[in-house]
CSV table of C-alpha atoms in Angstrom, one decimal:
chain,number,residue,atom,x,y,z
A,1,MET,CA,-19.7,6.2,-9.2
A,2,ARG,CA,-16.1,5.7,-8.4
A,3,HIS,CA,-15.5,1.9,-6.9
A,4,LEU,CA,-12.9,0.8,-4.7
A,5,VAL,CA,-11.7,-2.3,-3.3
A,6,SER,CA,-9.3,-2.3,-0.6
A,7,VAL,CA,-6.6,-4.1,1.1
A,8,ALA,CA,-7.3,-5.2,4.8
A,9,THR,CA,-4.1,-4.4,5.7
A,10,ALA,CA,-2.5,-2.0,8.0
A,11,LEU,CA,0.8,-2.1,7.0
A,12,VAL,CA,1.4,-4.1,3.8
A,13,ALA,CA,4.4,-4.2,1.3
A,14,CYS,CA,3.2,-2.5,-1.6
A,15,ALA,CA,2.2,-4.7,-4.3
A,16,VAL,CA,4.1,-3.4,-7.6
A,17,PRO,CA,4.8,-6.1,-10.2
A,18,GLY,CA,8.5,-7.0,-11.0
A,19,ALA,CA,9.6,-4.5,-8.5
A,20,VAL,CA,11.4,-4.9,-4.9
A,21,HIS,CA,8.9,-4.9,-2.2
A,22,ALA,CA,9.4,-2.4,0.6
A,23,GLN,CA,7.9,-2.4,3.5
A,24,THR,CA,5.4,0.7,4.0
A,25,ARG,CA,2.5,2.1,6.6
A,26,CYS,CA,0.8,2.2,3.3
A,27,MET,CA,-2.3,0.7,2.0
A,28,GLU,CA,-2.6,-0.6,-1.3
A,29,THR,CA,-6.3,-0.4,-2.8
A,30,THR,CA,-7.9,-0.1,-7.0
A,31,ARG,CA,-10.3,2.5,-8.0
A,32,PHE,CA,-12.2,1.3,-11.4
A,33,ASP,CA,-13.7,4.0,-13.2
A,34,PRO,CA,-11.2,5.0,-13.8
A,35,PRO,CA,-9.2,2.3,-13.0
A,36,LEU,CA,-5.6,3.3,-10.5
A,37,ARG,CA,-3.7,1.5,-8.6
A,38,VAL,CA,-4.1,3.9,-5.0
A,39,LEU,CA,-1.1,3.8,-2.0
A,40,ARG,CA,-2.2,5.9,0.5
A,41,CYS,CA,0.2,6.1,3.6
A,42,THR,CA,-0.5,7.1,7.1
A,43,ASP,CA,1.6,9.9,7.1
A,44,GLY,CA,-1.2,11.8,4.5
A,45,LEU,CA,0.8,10.6,1.2
A,46,LEU,CA,-1.3,9.3,-1.7
A,47,LEU,CA,0.2,8.3,-4.6
A,48,GLU,CA,-2.3,7.4,-7.5
A,49,THR,CA,-1.2,5.2,-10.4
A,50,GLU,CA,-2.8,4.2,-13.7
A,51,GLN,CA,-2.9,0.6,-13.8
A,52,ALA,CA,0.1,-0.2,-16.2
A,53,ALA,CA,2.2,2.5,-14.6
A,54,ASN,CA,5.4,0.6,-13.1
A,55,LEU,CA,5.8,2.3,-9.4
A,56,ARG,CA,8.4,1.8,-7.1
A,57,PRO,CA,7.8,3.1,-3.6
A,58,VAL,CA,11.9,4.0,-2.3
A,59,ASP,CA,12.1,3.7,1.6
A,60,ARG,CA,15.8,4.1,2.2
A,61,ASP,CA,16.5,4.1,6.1
A,62,GLY,CA,13.0,1.0,6.1
A,63,ASP,CA,10.5,2.8,8.7
A,64,GLY,CA,8.1,2.3,6.8
A,65,HIS,CA,7.7,6.2,5.7
A,66,LEU,CA,8.2,7.0,1.8
A,67,GLU,CA,10.9,9.0,1.0
A,68,GLY,CA,10.2,8.9,-2.7
A,69,ALA,CA,9.1,6.6,-5.2
A,70,GLU,CA,10.7,5.6,-8.8
A,71,ILE,CA,8.1,5.4,-12.1
A,72,GLY,CA,9.7,4.4,-14.6
A,73,GLY,CA,6.1,4.5,-17.2
A,74,ARG,CA,3.1,6.1,-17.8
A,75,ALA,CA,1.6,8.7,-15.0
A,76,VAL,CA,1.0,9.0,-11.2
A,77,LEU,CA,-0.7,11.5,-9.5
A,78,VAL,CA,0.5,12.5,-5.8
A,79,THR,CA,-0.7,14.0,-2.5
A,80,LEU,CA,1.6,15.3,0.1
A,81,PRO,CA,-0.3,17.3,3.0
A,82,PRO,CA,1.2,20.4,4.1
A,83,ARG,CA,1.6,18.6,7.7
A,84,SER,CA,2.8,15.3,6.8
A,85,ARG,CA,5.8,13.9,8.4
A,86,PRO,CA,9.0,16.1,7.6
A,87,ARG,CA,11.0,14.3,5.0
A,88,ARG,CA,14.5,14.9,4.5
A,89,GLY,CA,14.9,16.4,1.1
A,90,GLY,CA,11.4,16.2,0.6
A,91,PHE,CA,9.4,13.9,-1.2
A,92,GLN,CA,10.6,12.5,-4.9
A,93,ILE,CA,9.9,11.5,-7.8
A,94,LEU,CA,12.2,9.5,-9.7
A,95,THR,CA,11.8,9.1,-13.5
A,96,PRO,CA,14.3,8.1,-16.1
A,97,HIS,CA,14.5,11.8,-17.2
A,98,ALA,CA,13.7,13.9,-14.4
A,99,ILE,CA,13.2,14.0,-10.4
A,100,ALA,CA,10.6,16.6,-9.0
A,101,SER,CA,11.0,17.1,-5.8
A,102,VAL,CA,8.2,18.2,-3.3
A,103,ARG,CA,6.7,19.6,-0.4
A,104,GLY,CA,3.0,19.4,0.7
A,105,THR,CA,1.2,20.3,-2.7
A,106,VAL,CA,-0.4,18.1,-5.3
A,107,TYR,CA,1.2,17.2,-8.9
A,108,ALA,CA,1.1,14.9,-11.4
A,109,VAL,CA,4.0,13.2,-13.3
A,110,ASP,CA,3.5,11.4,-16.8
A,111,VAL,CA,6.5,9.1,-18.6
A,112,THR,CA,6.8,8.2,-21.4
A,113,ALA,CA,9.9,6.8,-23.5
A,114,ALA,CA,10.9,10.4,-24.6
A,115,LYS,CA,10.4,12.2,-21.3
A,116,THR,CA,8.7,13.0,-18.6
A,117,ALA,CA,6.4,16.0,-17.9
A,118,VAL,CA,5.6,17.8,-14.5
A,119,PHE,CA,2.5,19.8,-13.9
A,120,VAL,CA,2.1,21.1,-10.3
A,121,ALA,CA,-2.4,21.5,-9.2
A,122,ARG,CA,-1.0,23.4,-5.8
A,123,GLY,CA,2.2,24.1,-4.3
A,124,ARG,CA,5.5,24.1,-5.8
A,125,VAL,CA,7.4,21.5,-7.2
A,126,ALA,CA,11.3,21.4,-7.7
A,127,VAL,CA,11.9,19.7,-11.1
A,128,ALA,CA,15.6,18.5,-12.2
A,129,ARG,CA,17.1,16.5,-15.1
A,130,ARG,CA,18.1,13.2,-13.4
A,131,ASN,CA,21.5,13.3,-14.4
A,132,VAL,CA,21.8,17.2,-13.3
A,133,PRO,CA,19.8,17.7,-9.9
A,134,ALA,CA,22.3,20.4,-9.3
A,135,VAL,CA,20.3,22.8,-11.9
A,136,SER,CA,16.3,23.1,-11.4
A,137,VAL,CA,13.4,25.1,-11.7
A,138,THR,CA,10.5,25.5,-9.6
A,139,LEU,CA,7.0,25.6,-10.4
A,140,GLY,CA,3.8,27.2,-9.2
A,141,PRO,CA,0.4,26.3,-9.5
A,142,GLY,CA,-0.7,26.0,-13.4
A,143,GLU,CA,3.2,25.7,-13.9
A,144,GLY,CA,4.4,22.5,-15.9
A,145,VAL,CA,7.6,21.3,-17.6
A,146,ASP,CA,8.8,19.2,-20.0
A,147,VAL,CA,12.1,16.9,-19.3
A,148,ASP,CA,13.6,15.3,-22.4
A,149,ALA,CA,17.2,14.0,-23.3
A,150,ASP,CA,18.2,17.5,-24.4
A,151,GLN,CA,20.1,19.5,-22.5
A,152,ALA,CA,18.3,22.7,-22.9
A,153,PRO,CA,17.6,24.9,-20.3
A,154,LEU,CA,14.1,23.7,-18.7
A,155,GLU,CA,11.2,25.8,-19.5
A,156,VAL,CA,8.5,26.8,-17.0
A,157,ARG,CA,4.7,26.6,-19.0
A,158,ARG,CA,1.9,27.6,-18.0
A,159,TRP,CA,-0.5,24.8,-19.1
A,160,PRO,CA,-3.2,25.0,-21.3
A,161,GLN,CA,-6.3,23.7,-20.1
A,162,GLU,CA,-6.7,21.4,-22.4
A,163,ARG,CA,-3.8,19.3,-21.8
A,164,VAL,CA,-4.4,19.7,-17.4
A,165,ARG,CA,-7.9,18.8,-18.2
A,166,GLY,CA,-6.8,15.7,-20.1
A,167,LEU,CA,-4.0,14.4,-17.3
A,168,LEU,CA,-6.2,15.2,-14.4
A,169,GLU,CA,-8.7,12.9,-16.3
A,170,ARG,CA,-6.7,10.3,-16.2
A,171,PHE,CA,-7.1,10.3,-12.2
A,172,GLY,CA,-10.8,10.9,-12.6
A,173,ARG,CA,-10.4,14.9,-11.3
C-alpha cells in the first residue's frame, strides 16, 4: 500500500537539500512505498524522485512555473500532461551528461557518475549530450538511450522488458 504525507502549502519552496530554493506553484510530498519525493505542480507537471536524488527545480523567469530541473544522481520519473501550460523550448531535465526535452509525455531519467539513461514510457523525448545540445535523437514509447562521456553518436534502442521493469519498479510502477 502506498502512503503519502503532504506538505500543507499551496505555494511551496522546493525543499531540496543543498540546492537553491525556487518559489514554485508546486507541492512536495513524500511517498514511503517505494520511498520517493513527489513534486506536483499546479500546471500538471509531476516529478517523482528517489529519496537520495539531488533534484534542483529550474524556474528561470520566476513566474512559479518550472521550465526544467537538474538532477545530479539517481532517477526521476517525469509526467507532463499534453495540455499543461506551454513552456518555451519544452520542459528539460538536465544531467551532467544529457539534456532531455519534452512536451506532454511520461519518461524516466536515471543518472549515475558514468552515464545518464533516458527511457520513454509515453510520448516523445529529444535527448542530446549536454556539451553538444544541437545534435539530438528523438525517443518514442519503449525506447531509451544511454548518454556517457563518449562522443560517439547516440544510439536509440528498444529497451528489454527487464530493464524497463527494473527502472519503473523504483517508482512503484
